[in-house]
Short mmCIF file of C-alpha atoms in Angstrom, two decimals:
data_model
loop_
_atom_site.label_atom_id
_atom_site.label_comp_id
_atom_site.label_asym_id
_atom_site.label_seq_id
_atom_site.Cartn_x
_atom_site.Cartn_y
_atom_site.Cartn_z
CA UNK A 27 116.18 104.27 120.85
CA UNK A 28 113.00 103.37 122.21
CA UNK A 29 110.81 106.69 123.28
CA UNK A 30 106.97 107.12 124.46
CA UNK A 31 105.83 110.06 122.17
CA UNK A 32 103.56 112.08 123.72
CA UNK A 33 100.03 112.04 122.33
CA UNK A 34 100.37 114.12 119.00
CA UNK A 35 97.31 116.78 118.36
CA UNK A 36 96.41 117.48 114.96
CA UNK A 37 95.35 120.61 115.41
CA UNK A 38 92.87 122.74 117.56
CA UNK A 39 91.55 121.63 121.13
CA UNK A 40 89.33 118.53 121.47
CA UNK A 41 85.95 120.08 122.05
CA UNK A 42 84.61 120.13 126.10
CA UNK A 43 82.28 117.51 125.60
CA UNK A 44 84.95 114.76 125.01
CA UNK A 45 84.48 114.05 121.70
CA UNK A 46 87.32 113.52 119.38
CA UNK A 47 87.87 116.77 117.23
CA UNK A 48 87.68 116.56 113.31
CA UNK A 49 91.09 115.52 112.22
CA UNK A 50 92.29 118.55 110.48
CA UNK A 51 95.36 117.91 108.18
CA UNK A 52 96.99 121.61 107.59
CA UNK A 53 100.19 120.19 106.23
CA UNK A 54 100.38 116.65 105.34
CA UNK A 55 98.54 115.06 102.97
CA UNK A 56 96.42 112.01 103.31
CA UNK A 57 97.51 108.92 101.90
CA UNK A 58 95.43 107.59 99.12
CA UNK A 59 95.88 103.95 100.30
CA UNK A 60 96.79 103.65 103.92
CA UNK A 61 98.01 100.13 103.66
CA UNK A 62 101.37 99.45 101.45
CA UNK A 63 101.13 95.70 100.20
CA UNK A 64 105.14 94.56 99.74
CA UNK A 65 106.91 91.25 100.17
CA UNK A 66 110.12 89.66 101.64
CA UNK A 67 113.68 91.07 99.94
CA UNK A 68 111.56 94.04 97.57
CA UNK A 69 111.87 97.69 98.88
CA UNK A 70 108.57 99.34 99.51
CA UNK A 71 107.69 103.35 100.07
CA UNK A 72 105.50 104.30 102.84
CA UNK A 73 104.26 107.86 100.91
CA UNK A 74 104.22 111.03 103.45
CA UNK A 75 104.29 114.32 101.21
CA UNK A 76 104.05 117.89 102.49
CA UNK A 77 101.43 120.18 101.00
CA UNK A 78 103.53 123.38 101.77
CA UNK A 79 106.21 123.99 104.12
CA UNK A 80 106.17 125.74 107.68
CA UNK A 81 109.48 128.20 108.63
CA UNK A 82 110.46 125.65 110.75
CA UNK A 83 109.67 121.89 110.77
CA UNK A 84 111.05 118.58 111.43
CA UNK A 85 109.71 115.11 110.05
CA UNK A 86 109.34 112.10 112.18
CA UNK A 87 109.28 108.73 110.76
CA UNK A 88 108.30 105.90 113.57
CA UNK A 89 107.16 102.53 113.83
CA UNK A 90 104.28 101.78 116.20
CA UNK A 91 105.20 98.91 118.68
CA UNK A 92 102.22 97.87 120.46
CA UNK A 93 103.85 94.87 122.26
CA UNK A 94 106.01 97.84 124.79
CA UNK A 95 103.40 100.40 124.14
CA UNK A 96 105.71 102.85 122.28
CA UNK A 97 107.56 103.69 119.27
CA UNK A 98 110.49 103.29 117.82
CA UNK A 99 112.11 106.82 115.92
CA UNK A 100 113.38 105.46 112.13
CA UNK A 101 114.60 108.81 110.98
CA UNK A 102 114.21 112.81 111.63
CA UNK A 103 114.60 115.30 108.86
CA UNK A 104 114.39 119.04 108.53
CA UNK A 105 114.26 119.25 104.98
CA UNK A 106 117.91 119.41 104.73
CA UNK A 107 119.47 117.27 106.64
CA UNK A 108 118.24 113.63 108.24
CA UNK A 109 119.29 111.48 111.24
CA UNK A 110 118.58 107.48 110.80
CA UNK A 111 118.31 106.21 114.18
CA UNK A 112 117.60 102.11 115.29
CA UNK A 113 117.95 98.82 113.76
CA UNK A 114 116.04 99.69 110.08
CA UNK A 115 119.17 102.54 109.88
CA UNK A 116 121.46 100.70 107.12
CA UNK A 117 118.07 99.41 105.12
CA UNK A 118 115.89 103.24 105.06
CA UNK A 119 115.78 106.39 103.23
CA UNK A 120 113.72 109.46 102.59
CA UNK A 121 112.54 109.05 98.98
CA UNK A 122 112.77 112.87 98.46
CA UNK A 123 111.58 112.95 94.78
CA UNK A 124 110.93 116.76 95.21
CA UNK A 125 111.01 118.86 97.87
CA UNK A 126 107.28 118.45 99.65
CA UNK A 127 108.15 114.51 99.73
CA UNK A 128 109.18 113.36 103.01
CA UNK A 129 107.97 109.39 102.32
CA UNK A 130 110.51 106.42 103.20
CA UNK A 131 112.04 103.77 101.48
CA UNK A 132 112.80 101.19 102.94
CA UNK A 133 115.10 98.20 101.38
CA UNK A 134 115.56 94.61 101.70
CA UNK A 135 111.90 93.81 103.34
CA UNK A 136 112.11 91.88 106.40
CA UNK A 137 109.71 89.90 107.71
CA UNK A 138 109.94 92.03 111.06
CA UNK A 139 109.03 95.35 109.23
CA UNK A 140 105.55 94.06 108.93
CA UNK A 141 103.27 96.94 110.98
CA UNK A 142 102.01 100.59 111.50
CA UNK A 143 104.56 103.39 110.82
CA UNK A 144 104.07 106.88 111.65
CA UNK A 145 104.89 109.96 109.45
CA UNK A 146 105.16 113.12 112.20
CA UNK A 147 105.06 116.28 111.21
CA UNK A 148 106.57 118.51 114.77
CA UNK A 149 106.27 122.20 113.63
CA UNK A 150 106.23 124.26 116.89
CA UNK A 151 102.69 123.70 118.73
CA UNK A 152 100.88 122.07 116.16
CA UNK A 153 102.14 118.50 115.35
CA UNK A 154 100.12 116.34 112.94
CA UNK A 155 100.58 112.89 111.72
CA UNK A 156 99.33 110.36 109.26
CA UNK A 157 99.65 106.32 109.93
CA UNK A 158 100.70 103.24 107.27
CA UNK A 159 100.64 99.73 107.47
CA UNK A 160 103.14 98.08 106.25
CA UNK A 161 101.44 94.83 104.89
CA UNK A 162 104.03 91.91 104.05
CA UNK A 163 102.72 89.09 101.35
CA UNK A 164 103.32 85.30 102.81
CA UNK A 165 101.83 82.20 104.22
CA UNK A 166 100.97 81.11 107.91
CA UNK A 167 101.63 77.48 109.23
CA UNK A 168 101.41 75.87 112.29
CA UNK A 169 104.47 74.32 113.54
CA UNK A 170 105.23 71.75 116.37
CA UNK A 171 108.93 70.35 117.45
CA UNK A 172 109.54 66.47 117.00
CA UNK A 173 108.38 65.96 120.76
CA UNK A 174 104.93 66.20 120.01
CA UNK A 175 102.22 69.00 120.36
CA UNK A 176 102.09 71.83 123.59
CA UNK A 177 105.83 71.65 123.88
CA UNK A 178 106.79 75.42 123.48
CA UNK A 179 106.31 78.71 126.11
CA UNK A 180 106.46 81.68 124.10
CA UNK A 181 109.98 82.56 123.48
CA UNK A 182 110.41 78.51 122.67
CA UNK A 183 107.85 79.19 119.86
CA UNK A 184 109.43 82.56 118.80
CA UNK A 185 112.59 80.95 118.41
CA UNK A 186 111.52 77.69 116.70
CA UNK A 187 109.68 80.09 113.98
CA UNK A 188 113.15 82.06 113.82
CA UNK A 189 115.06 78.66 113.16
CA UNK A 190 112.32 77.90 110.23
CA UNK A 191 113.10 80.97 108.06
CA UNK A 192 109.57 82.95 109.80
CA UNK A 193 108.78 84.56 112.87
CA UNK A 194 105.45 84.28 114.83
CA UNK A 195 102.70 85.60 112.98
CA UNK A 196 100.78 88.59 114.08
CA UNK A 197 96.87 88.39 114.67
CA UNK A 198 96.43 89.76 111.41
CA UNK A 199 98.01 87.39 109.19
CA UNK A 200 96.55 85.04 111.35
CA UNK A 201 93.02 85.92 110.80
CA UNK A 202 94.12 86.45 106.92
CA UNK A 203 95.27 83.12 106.69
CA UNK A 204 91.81 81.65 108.25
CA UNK A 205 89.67 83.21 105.91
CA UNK A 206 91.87 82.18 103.51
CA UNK A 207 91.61 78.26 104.40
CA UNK A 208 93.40 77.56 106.97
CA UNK A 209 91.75 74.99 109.51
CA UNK A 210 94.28 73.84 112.53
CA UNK A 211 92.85 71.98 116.04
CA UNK A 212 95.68 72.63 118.51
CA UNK A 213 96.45 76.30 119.67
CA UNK A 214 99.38 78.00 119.26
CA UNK A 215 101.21 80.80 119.95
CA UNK A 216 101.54 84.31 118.31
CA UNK A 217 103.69 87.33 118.24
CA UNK A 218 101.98 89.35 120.79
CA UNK A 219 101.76 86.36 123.48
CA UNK A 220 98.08 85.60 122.52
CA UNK A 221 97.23 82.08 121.97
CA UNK A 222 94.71 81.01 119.26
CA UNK A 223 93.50 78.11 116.94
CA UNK A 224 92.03 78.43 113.48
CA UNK A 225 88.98 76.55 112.86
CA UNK A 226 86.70 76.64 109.42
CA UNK A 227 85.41 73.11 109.83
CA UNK A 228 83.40 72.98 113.32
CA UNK A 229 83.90 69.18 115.13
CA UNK A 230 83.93 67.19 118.44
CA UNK A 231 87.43 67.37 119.25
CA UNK A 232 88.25 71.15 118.05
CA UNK A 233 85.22 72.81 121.04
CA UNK A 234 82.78 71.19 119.13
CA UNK A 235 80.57 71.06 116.32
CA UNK A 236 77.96 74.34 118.08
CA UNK A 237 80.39 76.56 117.90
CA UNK A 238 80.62 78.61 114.40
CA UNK A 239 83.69 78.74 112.61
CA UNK A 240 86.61 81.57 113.53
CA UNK A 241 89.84 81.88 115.09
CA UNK A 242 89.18 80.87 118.43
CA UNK A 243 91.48 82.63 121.09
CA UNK A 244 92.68 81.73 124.47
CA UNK A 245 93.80 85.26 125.06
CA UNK A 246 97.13 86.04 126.83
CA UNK A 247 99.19 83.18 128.50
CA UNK A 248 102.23 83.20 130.77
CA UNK A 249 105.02 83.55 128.29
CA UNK A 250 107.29 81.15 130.68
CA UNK A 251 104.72 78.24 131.69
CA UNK A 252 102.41 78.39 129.48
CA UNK A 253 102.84 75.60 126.47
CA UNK A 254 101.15 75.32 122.99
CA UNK A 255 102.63 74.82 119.52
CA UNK A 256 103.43 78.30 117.37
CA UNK A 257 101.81 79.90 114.67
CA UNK A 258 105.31 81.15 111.72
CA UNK A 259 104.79 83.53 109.14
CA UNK A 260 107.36 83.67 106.00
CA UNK A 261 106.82 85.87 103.09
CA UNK A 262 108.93 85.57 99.45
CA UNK A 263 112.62 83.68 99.01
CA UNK A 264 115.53 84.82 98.28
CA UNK A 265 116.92 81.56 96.27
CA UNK A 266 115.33 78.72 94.89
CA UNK A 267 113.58 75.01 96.58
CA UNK A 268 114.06 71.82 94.94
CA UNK A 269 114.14 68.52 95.07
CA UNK A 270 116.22 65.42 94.71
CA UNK A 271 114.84 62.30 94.16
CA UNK A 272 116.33 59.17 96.19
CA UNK A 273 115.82 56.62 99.01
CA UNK A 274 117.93 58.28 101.49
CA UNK A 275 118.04 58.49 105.59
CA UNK A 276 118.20 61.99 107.40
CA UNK A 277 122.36 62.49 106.96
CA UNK A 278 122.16 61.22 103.04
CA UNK A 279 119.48 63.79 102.24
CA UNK A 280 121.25 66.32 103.90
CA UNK A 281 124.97 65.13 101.81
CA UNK A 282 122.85 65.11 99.08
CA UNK A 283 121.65 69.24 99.19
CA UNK A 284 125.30 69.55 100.37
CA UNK A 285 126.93 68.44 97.15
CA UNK A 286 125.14 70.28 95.11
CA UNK A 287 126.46 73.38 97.43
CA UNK A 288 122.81 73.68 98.89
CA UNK A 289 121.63 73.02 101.95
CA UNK A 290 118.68 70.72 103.47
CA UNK A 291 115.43 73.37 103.58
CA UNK A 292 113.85 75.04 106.13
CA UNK A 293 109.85 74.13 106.83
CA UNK A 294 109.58 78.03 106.04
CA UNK A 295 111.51 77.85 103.01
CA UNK A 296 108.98 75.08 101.96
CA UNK A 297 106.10 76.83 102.47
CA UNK A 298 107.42 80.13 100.68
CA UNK A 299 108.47 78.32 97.62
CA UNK A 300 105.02 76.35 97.85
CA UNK A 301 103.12 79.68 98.15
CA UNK A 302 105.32 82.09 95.61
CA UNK A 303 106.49 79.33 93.20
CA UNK A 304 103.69 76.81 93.30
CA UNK A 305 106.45 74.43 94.42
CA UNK A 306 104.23 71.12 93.24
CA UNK A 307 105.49 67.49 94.53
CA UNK A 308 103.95 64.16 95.25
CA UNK A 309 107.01 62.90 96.90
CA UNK A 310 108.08 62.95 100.37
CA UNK A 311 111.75 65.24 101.41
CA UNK A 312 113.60 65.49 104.03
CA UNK A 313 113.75 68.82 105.78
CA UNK A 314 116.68 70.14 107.77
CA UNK A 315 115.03 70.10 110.96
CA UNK A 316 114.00 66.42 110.31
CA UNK A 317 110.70 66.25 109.43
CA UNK A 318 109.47 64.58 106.07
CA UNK A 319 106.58 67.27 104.22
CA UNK A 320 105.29 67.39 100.30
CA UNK A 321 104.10 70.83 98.81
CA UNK A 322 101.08 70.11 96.65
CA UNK A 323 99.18 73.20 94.99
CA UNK A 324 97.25 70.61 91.99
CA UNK A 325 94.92 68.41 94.58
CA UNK A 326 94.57 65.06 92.91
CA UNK A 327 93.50 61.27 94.19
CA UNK A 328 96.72 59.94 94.20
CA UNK A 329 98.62 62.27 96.17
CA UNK A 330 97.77 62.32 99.21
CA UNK A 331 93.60 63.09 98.47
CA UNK A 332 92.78 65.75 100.09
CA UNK A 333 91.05 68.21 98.01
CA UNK A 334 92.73 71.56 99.28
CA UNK A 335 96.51 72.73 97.76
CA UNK A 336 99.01 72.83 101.28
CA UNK A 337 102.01 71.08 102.49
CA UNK A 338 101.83 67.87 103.45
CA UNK A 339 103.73 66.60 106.42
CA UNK A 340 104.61 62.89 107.28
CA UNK A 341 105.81 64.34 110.89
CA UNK A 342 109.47 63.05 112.14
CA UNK A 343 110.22 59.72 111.00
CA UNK A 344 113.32 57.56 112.19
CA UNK A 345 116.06 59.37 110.91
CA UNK A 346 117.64 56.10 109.93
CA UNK A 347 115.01 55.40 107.31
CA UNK A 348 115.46 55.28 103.99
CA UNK A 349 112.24 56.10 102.01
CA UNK A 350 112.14 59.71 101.32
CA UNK A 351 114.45 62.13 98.85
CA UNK A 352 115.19 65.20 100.24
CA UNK A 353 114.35 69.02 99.28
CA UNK A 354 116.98 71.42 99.10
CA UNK A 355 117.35 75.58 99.10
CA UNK A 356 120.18 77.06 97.84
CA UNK A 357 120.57 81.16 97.97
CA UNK A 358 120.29 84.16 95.50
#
């Protein structure tokens, strides 16, 4: 369950002046490279290794949730034995490749296990800990409903990212994805109930050409009133995106995926195979929540002409038309 830890000394008093005291490490080891890079569906190990071992100790695994101000407990061992505790339960383990290694596996990446965890060492008095980011590989994109832009409060936007095979990005992969190109005018919505737009290319209608590029932010909004579009994050597939070609409305394109014992893809799944497969198309699809997008990662004249690799969108077109083919996913 969900407990406030108490703030967790790593040995010795803070001096009386108020400055922080050296962090002094008598047990654990510190990590080589604080941040483990994984992706969605791969297991990843956050390392935590002893260098000896007190008469009595336990080790606390825990993942930092900054949204409720606490953590959540993953698993306590005592060397011998080990408790999972929590929804990661089925998907973690303690690596345990010899007896000073108390790091954790954990399985089956999600796309929610993105975040700090916390390896605890409680030994009496003197608890000490070391943190890890868990840092998932995928792609940001901006997504609006068929209604037009500023339609979504938050959990509208959380669960319209949830329907597209993503969830809200954090601020992180938000930021990552601006330095990495991408340049959106309307705000949207992240995970922690911020609201922010992306902007590399300073104009008029996006505050203006004086102010310098960034990721301009809004700061917190009311979660029930408050209405902007939402920022999804989706890492690595678990199955394959392709196309087929034809002229075919909204419920032919959707047959179509169906037939072939697939199903019409998510804008998620899109992006993902776009991003991890340099998915590579010049022709409008179908997508099974009705809009019509391309995924181009070779820029040329004739396709579309803008000079930067992305997905393409012709927004939500009459479902009754028949000019586009349709892109399919089908599972591992």
């Amino acid at each position: 369950g969900l407990r406030l830890l108490r703030g967790c000394r790593r040995g010795g008093a803070e001096p009386a002046w108020g400055a922080a005291a050296p962090l002094h490490l008598q047990y654990l080891l510190e990590p080589l490279h604080p941040t483990v890079h994984t992706q969605r569906g791969a297991t990843a190990t956050l390392p935590c290794v002893l260098r000896a071992l007190p008469r009595n100790y336990r080790v606390k695994w825990s993942k930092v949730e900054p949204a409720n101000y606490g953590e959540n407990i993953i698993i306590i061992t005592n060397g011998l034995f080990h408790k999972n505790y929590g929804p990661l339960s089925p998907r973690v383990r303690l690596r345990h490749s010899h007896r000073y290694d108390a790091s954790l596996t954990i399985s089956n990446v999600a796309l929610e296990d993105e975040g700090r965890y916390r390896c605890q060492l409680v030994n009496g008095l003197e608890d000490e800990s070391i943190s890890l980011t868990l840092h998932l590989e995928g792609v940001v994109f901006p997504y609006q409903p068929s209604n037009g832009r500023y339609k979504f409060n938050y959990h509208e936007a959380k669960r319209a990212c949830e329907q597209q095979d993503s969830r809200l990005a954090t601020y992180q992969q938000l930021y990552k994805a601006w330095t990495e190109g991408l340049d959106w005018c309307n705000a949207g919505w992240i995970l922690d109930g911020t609201v922010h737009y992306p902007i590399i290319n300073s104009r008029e209608p996006c505050g203006g050409r004086l102010l310098l590029p960034g990721v301009r932010s809004y700061g917190a909004r009311d979660k029930q009133k408050d209405r902007f579009d939402a920022f999804c994050f989706t890492s690595a597939l678990q199955g394959q995106v392709y196309f087929i070609r034809g002229h075919l409305n909204f419920k032919e394109a959707a047959q179509a995926c169906r037939n072939q014992g697939a199903a019409l893809a998510k804008v998620g799944q899109l992006y993902s195979a776009w991003k991890f497969s340099q998915l590579d198309r010049c022709d409008g699809g179908w997508l099974a929540d009705g809009s019509v997008r391309y995924p181009i990662t070779m820029p040329r004249q004739r396709c579309g002409g803008l000079p930067e690799p992305g997905v393409r969108s012709f927004g939500f077109p009459s479902k009754e038309m028949r000019t586009y083919g349709s892109y399919c996913f089908v599972g591992k």
